[in-house]
XYZ file of C-alpha atoms in Angstrom:
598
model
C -18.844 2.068 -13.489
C -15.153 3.668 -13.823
C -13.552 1.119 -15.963
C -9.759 1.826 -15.050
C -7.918 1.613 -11.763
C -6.324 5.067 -12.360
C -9.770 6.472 -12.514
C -9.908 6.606 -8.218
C -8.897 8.695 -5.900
C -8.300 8.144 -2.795
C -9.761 9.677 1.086
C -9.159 8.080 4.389
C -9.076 9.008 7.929
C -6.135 6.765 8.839
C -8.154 3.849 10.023
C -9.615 2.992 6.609
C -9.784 4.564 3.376
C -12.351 4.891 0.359
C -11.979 4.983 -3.329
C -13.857 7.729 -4.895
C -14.266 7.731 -9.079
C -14.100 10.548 -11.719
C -17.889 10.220 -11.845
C -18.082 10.815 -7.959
C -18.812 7.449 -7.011
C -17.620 5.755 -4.007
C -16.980 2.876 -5.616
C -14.917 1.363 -2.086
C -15.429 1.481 1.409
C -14.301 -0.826 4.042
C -15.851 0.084 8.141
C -14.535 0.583 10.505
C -10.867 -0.616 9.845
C -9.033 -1.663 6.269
C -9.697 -4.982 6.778
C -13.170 -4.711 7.592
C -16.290 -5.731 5.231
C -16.876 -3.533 2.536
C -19.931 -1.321 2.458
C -19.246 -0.118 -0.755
C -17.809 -2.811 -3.289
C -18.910 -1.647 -6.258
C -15.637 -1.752 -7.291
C -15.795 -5.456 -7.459
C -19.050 -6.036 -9.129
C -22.125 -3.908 -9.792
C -23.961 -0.994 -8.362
C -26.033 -4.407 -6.559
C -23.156 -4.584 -4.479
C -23.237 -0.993 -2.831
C -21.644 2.470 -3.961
C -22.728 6.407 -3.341
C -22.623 8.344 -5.520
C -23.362 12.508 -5.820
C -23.344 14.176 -9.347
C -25.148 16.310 -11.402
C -28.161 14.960 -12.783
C -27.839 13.109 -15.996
C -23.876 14.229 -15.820
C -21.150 11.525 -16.524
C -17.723 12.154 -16.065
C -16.437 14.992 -14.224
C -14.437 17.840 -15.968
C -11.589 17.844 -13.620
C -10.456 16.999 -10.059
C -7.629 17.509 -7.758
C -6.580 17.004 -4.072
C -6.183 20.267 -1.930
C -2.422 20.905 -1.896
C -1.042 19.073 0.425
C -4.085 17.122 1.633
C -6.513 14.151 1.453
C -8.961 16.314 0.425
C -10.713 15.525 -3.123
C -12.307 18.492 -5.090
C -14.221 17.357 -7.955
C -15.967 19.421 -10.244
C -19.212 19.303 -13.171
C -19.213 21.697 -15.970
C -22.450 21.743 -16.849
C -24.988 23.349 -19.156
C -26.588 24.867 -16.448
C -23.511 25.940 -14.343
C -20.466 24.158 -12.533
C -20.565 22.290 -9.323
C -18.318 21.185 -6.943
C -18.421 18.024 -4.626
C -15.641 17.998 -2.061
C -14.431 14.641 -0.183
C -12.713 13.786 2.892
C -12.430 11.703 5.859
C -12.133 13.656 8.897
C -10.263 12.013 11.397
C -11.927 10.252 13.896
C -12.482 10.360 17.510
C -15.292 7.645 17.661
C -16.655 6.521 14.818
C -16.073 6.784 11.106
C -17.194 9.716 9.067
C -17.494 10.074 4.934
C -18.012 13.902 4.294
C -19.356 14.752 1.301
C -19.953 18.753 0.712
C -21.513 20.017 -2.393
C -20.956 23.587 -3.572
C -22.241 25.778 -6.252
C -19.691 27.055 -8.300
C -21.823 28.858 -10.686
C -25.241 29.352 -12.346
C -27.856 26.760 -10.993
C -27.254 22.939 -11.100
C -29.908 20.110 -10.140
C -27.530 17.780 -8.234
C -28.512 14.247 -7.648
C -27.023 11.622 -4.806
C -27.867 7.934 -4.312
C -26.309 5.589 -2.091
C -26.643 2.060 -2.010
C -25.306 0.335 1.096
C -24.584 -3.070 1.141
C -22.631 -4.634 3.798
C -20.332 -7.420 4.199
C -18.769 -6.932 0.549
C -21.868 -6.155 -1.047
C -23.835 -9.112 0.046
C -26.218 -7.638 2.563
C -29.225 -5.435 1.969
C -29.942 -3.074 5.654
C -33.024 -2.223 6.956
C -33.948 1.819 6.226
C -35.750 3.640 8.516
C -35.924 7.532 9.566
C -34.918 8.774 12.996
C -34.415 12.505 13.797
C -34.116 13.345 10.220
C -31.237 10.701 9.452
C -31.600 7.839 7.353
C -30.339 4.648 9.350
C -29.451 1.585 8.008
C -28.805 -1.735 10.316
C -28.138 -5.130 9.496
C -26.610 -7.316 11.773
C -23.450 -5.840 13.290
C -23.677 -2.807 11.179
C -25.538 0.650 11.393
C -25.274 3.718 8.970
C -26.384 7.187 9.750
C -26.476 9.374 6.428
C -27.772 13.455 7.080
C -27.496 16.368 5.242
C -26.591 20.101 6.136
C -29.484 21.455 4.962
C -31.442 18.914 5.030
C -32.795 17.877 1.600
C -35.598 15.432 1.026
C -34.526 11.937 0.447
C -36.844 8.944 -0.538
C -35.995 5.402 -1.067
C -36.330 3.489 -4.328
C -34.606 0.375 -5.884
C -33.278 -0.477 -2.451
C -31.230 3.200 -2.425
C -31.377 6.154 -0.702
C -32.067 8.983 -3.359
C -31.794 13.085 -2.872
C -32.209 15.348 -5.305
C -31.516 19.152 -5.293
C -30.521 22.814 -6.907
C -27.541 24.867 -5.786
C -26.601 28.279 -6.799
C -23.167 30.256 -6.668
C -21.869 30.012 -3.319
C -24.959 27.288 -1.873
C -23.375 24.311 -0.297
C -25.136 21.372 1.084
C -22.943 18.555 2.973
C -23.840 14.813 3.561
C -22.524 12.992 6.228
C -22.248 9.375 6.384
C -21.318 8.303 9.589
C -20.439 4.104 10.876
C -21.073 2.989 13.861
C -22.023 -0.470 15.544
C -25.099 -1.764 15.802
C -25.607 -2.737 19.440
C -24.270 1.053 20.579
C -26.136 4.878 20.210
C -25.421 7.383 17.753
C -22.128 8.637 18.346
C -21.980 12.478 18.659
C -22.451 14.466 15.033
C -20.053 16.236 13.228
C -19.846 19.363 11.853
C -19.030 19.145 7.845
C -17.891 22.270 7.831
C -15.902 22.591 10.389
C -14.294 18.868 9.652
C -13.435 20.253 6.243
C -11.439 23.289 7.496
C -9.655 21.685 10.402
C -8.983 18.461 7.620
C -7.562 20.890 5.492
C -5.618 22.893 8.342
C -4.081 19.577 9.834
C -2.860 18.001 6.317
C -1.199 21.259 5.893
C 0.118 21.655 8.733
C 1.634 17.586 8.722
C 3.264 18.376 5.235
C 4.842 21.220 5.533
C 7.061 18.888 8.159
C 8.641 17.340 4.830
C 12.026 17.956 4.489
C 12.985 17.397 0.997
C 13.222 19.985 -1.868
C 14.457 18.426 -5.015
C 12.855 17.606 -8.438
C 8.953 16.343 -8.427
C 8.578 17.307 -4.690
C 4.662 17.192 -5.461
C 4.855 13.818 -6.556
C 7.164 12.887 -3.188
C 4.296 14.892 -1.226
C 1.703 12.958 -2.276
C 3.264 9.991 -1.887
C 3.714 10.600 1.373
C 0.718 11.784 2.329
C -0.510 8.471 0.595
C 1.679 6.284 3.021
C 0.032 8.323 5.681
C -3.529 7.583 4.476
C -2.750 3.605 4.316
C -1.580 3.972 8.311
C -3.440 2.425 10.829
C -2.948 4.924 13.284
C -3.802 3.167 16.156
C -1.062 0.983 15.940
C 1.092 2.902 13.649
C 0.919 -0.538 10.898
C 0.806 0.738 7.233
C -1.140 -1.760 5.042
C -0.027 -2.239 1.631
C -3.034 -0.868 -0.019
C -6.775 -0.368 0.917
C -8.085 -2.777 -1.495
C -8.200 -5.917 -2.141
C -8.338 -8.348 -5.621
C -7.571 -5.543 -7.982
C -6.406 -7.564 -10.828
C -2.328 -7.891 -11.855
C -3.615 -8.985 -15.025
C -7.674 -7.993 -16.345
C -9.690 -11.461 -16.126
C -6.944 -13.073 -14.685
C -6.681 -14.888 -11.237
C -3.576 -12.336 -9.384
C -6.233 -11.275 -7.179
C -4.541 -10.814 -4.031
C -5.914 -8.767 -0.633
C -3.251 -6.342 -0.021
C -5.051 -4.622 3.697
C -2.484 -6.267 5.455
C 1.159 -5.222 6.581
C 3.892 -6.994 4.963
C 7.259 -7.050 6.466
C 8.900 -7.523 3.290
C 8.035 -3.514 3.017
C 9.717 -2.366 6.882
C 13.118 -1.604 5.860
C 12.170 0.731 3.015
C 9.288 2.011 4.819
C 11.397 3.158 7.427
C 13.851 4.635 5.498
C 11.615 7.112 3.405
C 9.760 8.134 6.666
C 13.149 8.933 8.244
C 14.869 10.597 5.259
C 11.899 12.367 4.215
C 11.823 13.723 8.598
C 8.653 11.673 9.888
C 10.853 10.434 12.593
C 6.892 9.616 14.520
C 5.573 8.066 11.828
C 8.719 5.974 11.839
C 8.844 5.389 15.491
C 5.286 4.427 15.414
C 6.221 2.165 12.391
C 9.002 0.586 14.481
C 6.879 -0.298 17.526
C 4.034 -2.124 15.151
C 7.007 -4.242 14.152
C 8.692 -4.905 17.310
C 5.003 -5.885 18.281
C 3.599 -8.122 15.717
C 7.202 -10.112 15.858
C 6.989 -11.129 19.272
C 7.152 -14.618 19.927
C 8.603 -17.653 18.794
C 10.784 -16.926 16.044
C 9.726 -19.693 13.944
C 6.071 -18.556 14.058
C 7.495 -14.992 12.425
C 4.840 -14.591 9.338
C 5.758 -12.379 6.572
C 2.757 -10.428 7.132
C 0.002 -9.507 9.555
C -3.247 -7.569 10.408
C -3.043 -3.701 11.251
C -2.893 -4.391 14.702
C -0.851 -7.336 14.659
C -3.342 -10.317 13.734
C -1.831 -12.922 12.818
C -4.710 -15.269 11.322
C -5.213 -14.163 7.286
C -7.146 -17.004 6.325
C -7.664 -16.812 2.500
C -11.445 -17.351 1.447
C -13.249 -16.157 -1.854
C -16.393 -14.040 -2.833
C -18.647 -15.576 -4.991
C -21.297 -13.169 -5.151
C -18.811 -10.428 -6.717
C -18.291 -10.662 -10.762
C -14.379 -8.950 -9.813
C -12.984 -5.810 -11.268
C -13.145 -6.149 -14.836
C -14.386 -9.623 -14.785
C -11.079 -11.038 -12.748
C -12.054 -13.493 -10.408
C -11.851 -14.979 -7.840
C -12.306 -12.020 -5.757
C -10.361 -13.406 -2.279
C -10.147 -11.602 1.565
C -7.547 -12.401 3.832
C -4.212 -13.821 2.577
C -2.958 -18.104 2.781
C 0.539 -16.476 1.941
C 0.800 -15.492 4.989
C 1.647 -18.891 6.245
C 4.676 -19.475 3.342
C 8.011 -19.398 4.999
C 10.236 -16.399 3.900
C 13.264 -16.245 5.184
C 14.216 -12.306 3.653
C 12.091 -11.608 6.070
C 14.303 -12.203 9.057
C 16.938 -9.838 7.145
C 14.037 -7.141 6.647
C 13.407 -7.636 10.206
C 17.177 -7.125 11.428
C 17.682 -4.280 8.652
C 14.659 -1.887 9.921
C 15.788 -1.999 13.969
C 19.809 -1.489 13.110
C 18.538 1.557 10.830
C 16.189 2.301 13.485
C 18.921 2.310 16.546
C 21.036 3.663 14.025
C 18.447 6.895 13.396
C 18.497 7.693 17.122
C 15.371 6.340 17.471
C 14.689 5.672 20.993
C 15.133 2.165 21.827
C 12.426 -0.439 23.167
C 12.655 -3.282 26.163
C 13.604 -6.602 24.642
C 14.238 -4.824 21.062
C 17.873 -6.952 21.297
C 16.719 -9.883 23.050
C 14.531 -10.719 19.962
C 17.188 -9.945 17.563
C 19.186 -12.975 19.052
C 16.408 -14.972 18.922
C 15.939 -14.163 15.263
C 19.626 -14.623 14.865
C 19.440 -18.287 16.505
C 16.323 -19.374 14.292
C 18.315 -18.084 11.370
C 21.954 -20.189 12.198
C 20.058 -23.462 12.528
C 16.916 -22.800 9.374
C 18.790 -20.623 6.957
C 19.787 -23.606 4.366
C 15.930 -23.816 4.141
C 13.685 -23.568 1.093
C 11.270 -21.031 0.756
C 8.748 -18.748 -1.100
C 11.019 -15.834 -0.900
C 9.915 -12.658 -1.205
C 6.962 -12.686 -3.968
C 4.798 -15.273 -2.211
C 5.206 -17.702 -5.057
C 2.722 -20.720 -5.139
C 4.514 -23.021 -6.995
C 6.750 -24.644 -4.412
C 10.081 -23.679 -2.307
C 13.319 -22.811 -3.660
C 16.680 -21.517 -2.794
C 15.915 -18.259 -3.915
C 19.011 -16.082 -4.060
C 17.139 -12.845 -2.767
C 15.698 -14.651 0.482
C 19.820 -15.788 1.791
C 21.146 -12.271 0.726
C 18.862 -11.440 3.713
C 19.707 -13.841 5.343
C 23.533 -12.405 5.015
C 21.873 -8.776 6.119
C 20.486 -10.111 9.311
C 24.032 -11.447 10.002
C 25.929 -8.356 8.802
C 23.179 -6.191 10.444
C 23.609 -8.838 13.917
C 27.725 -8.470 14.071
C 27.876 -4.603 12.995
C 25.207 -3.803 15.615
C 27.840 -6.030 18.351
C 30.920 -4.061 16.962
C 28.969 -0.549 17.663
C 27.745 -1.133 20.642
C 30.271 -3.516 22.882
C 28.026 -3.258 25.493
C 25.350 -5.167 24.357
C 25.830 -9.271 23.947
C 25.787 -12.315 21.621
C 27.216 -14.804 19.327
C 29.935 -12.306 17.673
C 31.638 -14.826 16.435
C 29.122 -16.914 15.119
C 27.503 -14.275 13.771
C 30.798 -13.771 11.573
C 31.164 -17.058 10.877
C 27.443 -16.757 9.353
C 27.638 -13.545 7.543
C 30.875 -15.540 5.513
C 29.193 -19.257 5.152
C 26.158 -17.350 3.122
C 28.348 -14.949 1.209
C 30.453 -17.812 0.060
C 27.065 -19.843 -0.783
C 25.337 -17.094 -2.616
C 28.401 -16.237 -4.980
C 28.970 -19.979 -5.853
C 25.415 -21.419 -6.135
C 23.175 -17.707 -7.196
C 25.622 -16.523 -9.755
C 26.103 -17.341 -13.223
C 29.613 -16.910 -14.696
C 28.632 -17.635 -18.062
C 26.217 -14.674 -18.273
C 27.533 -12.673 -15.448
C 24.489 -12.166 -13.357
C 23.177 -13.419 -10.252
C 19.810 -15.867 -10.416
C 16.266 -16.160 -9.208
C 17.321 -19.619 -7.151
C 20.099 -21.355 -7.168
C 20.862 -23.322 -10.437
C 18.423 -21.242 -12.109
C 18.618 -19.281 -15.674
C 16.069 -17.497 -14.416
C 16.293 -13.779 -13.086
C 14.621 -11.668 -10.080
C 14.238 -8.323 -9.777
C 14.780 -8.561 -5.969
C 18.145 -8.791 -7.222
C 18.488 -5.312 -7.506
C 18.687 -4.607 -4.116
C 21.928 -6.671 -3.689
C 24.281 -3.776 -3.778
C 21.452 -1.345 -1.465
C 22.026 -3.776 0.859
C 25.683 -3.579 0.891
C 26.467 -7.789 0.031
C 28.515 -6.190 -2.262
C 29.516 -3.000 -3.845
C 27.636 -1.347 -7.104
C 31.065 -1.380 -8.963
C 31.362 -5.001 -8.663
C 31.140 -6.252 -11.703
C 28.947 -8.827 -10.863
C 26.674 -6.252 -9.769
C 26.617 -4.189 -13.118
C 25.863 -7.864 -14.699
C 23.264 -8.533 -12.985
C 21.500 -4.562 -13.840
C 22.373 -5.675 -17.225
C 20.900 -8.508 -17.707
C 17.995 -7.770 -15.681
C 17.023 -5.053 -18.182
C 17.819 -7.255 -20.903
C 15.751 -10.370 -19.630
C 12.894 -8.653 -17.687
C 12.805 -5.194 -19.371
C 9.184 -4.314 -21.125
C 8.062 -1.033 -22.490
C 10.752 0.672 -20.835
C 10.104 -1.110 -16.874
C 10.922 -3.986 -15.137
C 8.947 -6.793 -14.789
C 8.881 -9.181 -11.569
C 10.345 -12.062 -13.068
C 9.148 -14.373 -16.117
C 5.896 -15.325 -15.779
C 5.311 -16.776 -19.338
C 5.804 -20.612 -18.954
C 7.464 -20.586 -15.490
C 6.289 -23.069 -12.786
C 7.779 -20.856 -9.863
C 4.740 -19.145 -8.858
C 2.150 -21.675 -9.892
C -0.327 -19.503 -11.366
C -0.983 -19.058 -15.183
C 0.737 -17.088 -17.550
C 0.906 -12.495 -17.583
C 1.212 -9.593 -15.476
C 2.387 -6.132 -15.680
C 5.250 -4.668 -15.082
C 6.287 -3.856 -11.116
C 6.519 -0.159 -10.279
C 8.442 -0.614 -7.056
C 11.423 -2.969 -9.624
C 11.775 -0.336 -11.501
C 12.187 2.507 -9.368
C 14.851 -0.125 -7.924
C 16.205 -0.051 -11.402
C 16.726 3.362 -11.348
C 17.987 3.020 -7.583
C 20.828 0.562 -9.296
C 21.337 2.690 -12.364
C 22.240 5.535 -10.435
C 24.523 3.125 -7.873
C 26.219 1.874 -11.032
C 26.856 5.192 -12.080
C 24.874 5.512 -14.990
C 22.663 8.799 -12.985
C 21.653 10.128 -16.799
C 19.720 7.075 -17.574
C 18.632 6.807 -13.787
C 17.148 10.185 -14.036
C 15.280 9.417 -17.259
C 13.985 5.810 -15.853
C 12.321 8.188 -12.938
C 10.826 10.539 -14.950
C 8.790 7.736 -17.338
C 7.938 6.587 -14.110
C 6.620 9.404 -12.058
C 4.943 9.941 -15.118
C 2.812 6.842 -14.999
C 0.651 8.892 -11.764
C -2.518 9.123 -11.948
C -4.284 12.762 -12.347
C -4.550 13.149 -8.766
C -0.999 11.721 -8.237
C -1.517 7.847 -7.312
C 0.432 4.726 -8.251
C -1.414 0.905 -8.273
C 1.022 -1.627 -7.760
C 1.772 -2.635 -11.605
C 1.652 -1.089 -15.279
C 0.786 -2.686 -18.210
C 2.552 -0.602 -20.941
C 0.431 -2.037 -23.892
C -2.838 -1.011 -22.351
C -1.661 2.367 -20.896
C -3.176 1.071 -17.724
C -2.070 0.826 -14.264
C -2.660 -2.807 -12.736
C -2.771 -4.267 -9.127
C -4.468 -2.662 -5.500
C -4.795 0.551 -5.319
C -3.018 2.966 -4.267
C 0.098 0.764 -3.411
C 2.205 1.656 -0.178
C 5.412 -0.286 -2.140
C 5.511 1.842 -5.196
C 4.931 5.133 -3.162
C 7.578 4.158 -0.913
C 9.770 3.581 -4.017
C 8.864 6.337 -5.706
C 9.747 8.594 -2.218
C 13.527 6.480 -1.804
C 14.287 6.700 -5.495
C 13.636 10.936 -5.566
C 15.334 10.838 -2.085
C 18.837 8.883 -3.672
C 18.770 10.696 -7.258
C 18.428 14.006 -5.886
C 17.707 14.842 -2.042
C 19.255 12.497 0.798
C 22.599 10.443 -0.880
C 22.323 8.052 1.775
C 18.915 7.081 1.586
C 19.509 4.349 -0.844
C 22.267 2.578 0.983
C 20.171 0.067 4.311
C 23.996 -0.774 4.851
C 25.614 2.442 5.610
């Protein structure tokens, strides 16, 4: 079993995605879509609960690995006493049914080369049915069938309830498996070629990165973060889930065990902006629409997150059967915060379609008419309590981040009115708005005594969130208010060099106990503010510690801890990619990437 997070890498075909280890394990596999049952959840429990895994026999961990440049596809490699091998790993995009490719090559000398898979469906907690047909191996159970080949074909047996090959290669022999999903009830959908699905995998990735437009410092490490943000795209639908797992630990043998296949609207604004500034105006487009989509309907119904194609029932339920990733339990699927009321999310909302209109991207029927809806839920519910934006269990608040947002929808509402005349609604009270909650925030969300703006009002606690106050444009990063608030952020919240959250350690905010790690996406916002502040030298420095903290094949979870040297949370993380892309893009490519307001 890999026993760190960082120890993954990721392939996906844009419809789902699979975690693959240094020992070339598949350790994660959810079919057909992200939110799907997992096939392989290893990752969660034992080899009981499904994995596949090709290596050379008796070898451990691999010598090295790397992605193709500029591609999802994973090259891992054996040196061995015999020779060197080399599995390769992709997803080749679909036009049916889901495909895991799997092509071993001889490198050099000759190396016995052993695969087993274990398929287990529904999260590990369903043993198929095996039988031959046409030299395949198919498994079915229930809803489910599994067609795994090879190209040769090498002899496979069962044993242990797995599917076991073993076999030589020599210099320049290949042999390729394909495992390929489809459902039960329908035929075998028509084969594919591994070979050719490898170049043409390679040839497209290529050919969609080379389309990036910036050029500064760590460009690899923007790259792959985009081609990561890519990967967690449901491209049907053009929704980007947060990350392909689910219950990856914030804390080892904790209970922050959250399922993160889902599309949060909390992420749209910033989303948007690094697909636009890095020149994916599509991808952003296609972003755009999933929003404008799920939204629809009654403004009070708006969740703060929903399913890749717009679902809006996340009903949270736990896993017994799995022992959790490192022992952390409860292992959960679906999400019960998505029925919290968050009212940043209304701003996020309102910010994403003025920088959309503003991007010249083209505009959709009734894209305005549910702004002013949104706008008339927000003028009568905005004094509300809520969750805000970390999905806190421990009861509402007046959180100070959620009616900044509030103030962006407004500001966003009225500058949208003053650029475009032709277009109509409440100007005025609009105005009247944006001033009420600016007035609010700065009297009841700001401390005078230690100069800094709070979690909630009346507070001493702080927020990270709070960062984004002058990116958003309530007021400007000279303020000093603002340069407060930086301040005693990093004073408060600062650990091993990051940014955490906010306090965990004896608050009753979030109602869970005690310990996480530090948040990547806060403190590539600290280095956003840093730099806004004008302090670019220790900006610059914050980024590099934290583009540092990839993985060997370039991947960020969702949290650090800095005493284990360990990356925490799902994996790979859409928020601290997308932060990772805006904070390169403000410190040294686009100037105006950082700024939602301008």
């Amino acid at each position: 079993m890999n026993a760190r997070i960082e120890d993954y890498a990721l392939i996906g075909d844009e419809q789902t995605a699979a975690l693959v280890g240094r020992d070339g394990s598949i350790d994660w596999l959810c079919l057909p879509r992200f939110d799907s049952g997992a096939c392989f959840a290893r990752l969660l429990g034992d080899e009981d609960n499904g994995y596949w895994r090709i290596a050379p026999k008796g070898a451990d961990t691999s010598t090295r690995r790397a992605y193709r440049p500029g591609t999802l596809v994973l090259d891992t490699e054996w040196e061995t006493a015999d020779g060197t091998v080399r599995v390769t790993d992709l997803m080749p995009q679909r036009e049916r049914a889901p495909d895991v490719v799997r092509v071993v090559e001889g490198v050099s000398g000759r190396v016995t080369v052993r695969s087993t898979l274990r398929l287990r469906f529904d999260y590990g907690s369903i043993v198929p049915w095996m039988r031959r047909s046409d030299g395949h191996r198919v498994a079915v159970a229930g809803p489910d069938s599994a067609w795994l080949r090879s190209e040769p074909a090498v002899h496979t047996w069962g044993e242990h309830m797995g599917t076991h090959a073993e076999f030589t290669v020599a210099e320049g022999e290949r042999v390729a498996f394909v495992l390929t999903w489809h459902p039960s009830h329908e035929p075998r959908p028509p084969l594919v070629d591994p070979y050719e699905a490898l170049s043409s995998s390679v040839t497209d990735w290529r050919r969609w990165t080379s389309r990036c437009r910036y050029a500064g410092p760590h460009r690899d490490a923007v790259v792959r973060s985009l081609i990561t943000l890519k990967a967690l795209t449901y491209a049907p639908t053009g929704g980007i889930v947060a990350a392909p797992t689910t219950s990856l630990p914030e804390k080892l043998g904790g209970v922050r065990n959250w399922d993160y296949r889902y599309c949060w609207l909390r992420d749209s604004t910033l989303t948007l902006g690094a697909l636009l500034s890095a020149g994916y105006h599509e991808e952003a487009a296609a972003w755009r629409d999933w929003l404008l989509r799920a939204v629809a309907g009654n403004p009070a119904d708006l969740q703060i997150m929903y399913g890749v194609a717009g679902e809006r029932r996340l009903s949270e339920t736990e896993l017994p059967w799995l022992s959790g990733f490192a022992g952390s339990t409860p292992v959960r699927t679906g999400n019960g915060a998505a029925d919290q009321l968050q009212l940043d999310v209304y701003g996020e909302v309102m910010d994403s379609l003025a920088l959309a209109r503003a991007s010249g991207l083209p505009s959709r029927p009734h894209m305005w008419a549910l702004q002013c809806a949104l706008m008339e839920f927000l003028q009568a519910q905005w004094r509300q309590p809520d969750e805000g934006l970390w999905e806190v269990r421990g009861g509402r608040r007046q959180f100070v981040h959620s009616k900044v947002m509030v103030w962006v929808a407004a500001d966003r509402a009225v500058r949208t009115l003053e650029e475009h005349p032709g277009l109509k609604g409440d100007l005025e009270g609009w105005r009247r708005l944006r001033e009420e909650v600016h007035r609010e925030v700065c009297e009841k969300g700001y401390d005078p005594e230690r100069n800094t703006f709070t979690q909630y009002y009346g507070s001493r606690e702080l927020d990270a969130a709070l960062l984004l106050i002058p990116r958003v444009g309530f007021l400007p990063p000279d303020d000093p208010r603002v340069v407060g608030t930086v301040d005693a952020l990093r004073d408060d919240l600062g650990h091993g060099g990051f940014l955490r959250r906010y306090d965990t350690e004896g608050s009753a905010v979030d109602g869970l106990p005690d310990g996480e790690g530090v948040f990547l996406a806060c403190s590539f916002w600290l280095a956003d503010a840093l730099h806004l502040t004008g302090r670019a030298k220790e900006a610059r420095e914050l980024f590099e510690r934290l583009a540092g903290l990839v993985n060997d094949v370039g991947l960020l979870a969702e949290e650090y801890d800095p005493v284990g040297g360990c990356q925490l949370g799902n994996f790979p993380q859409a928020f601290s990619h997308i932060a990772l892309v805006n904070t390169a893009m403000i410190l040294f490519g686009d100037p105006g990437a950082g700024d939602t307001a301008g």
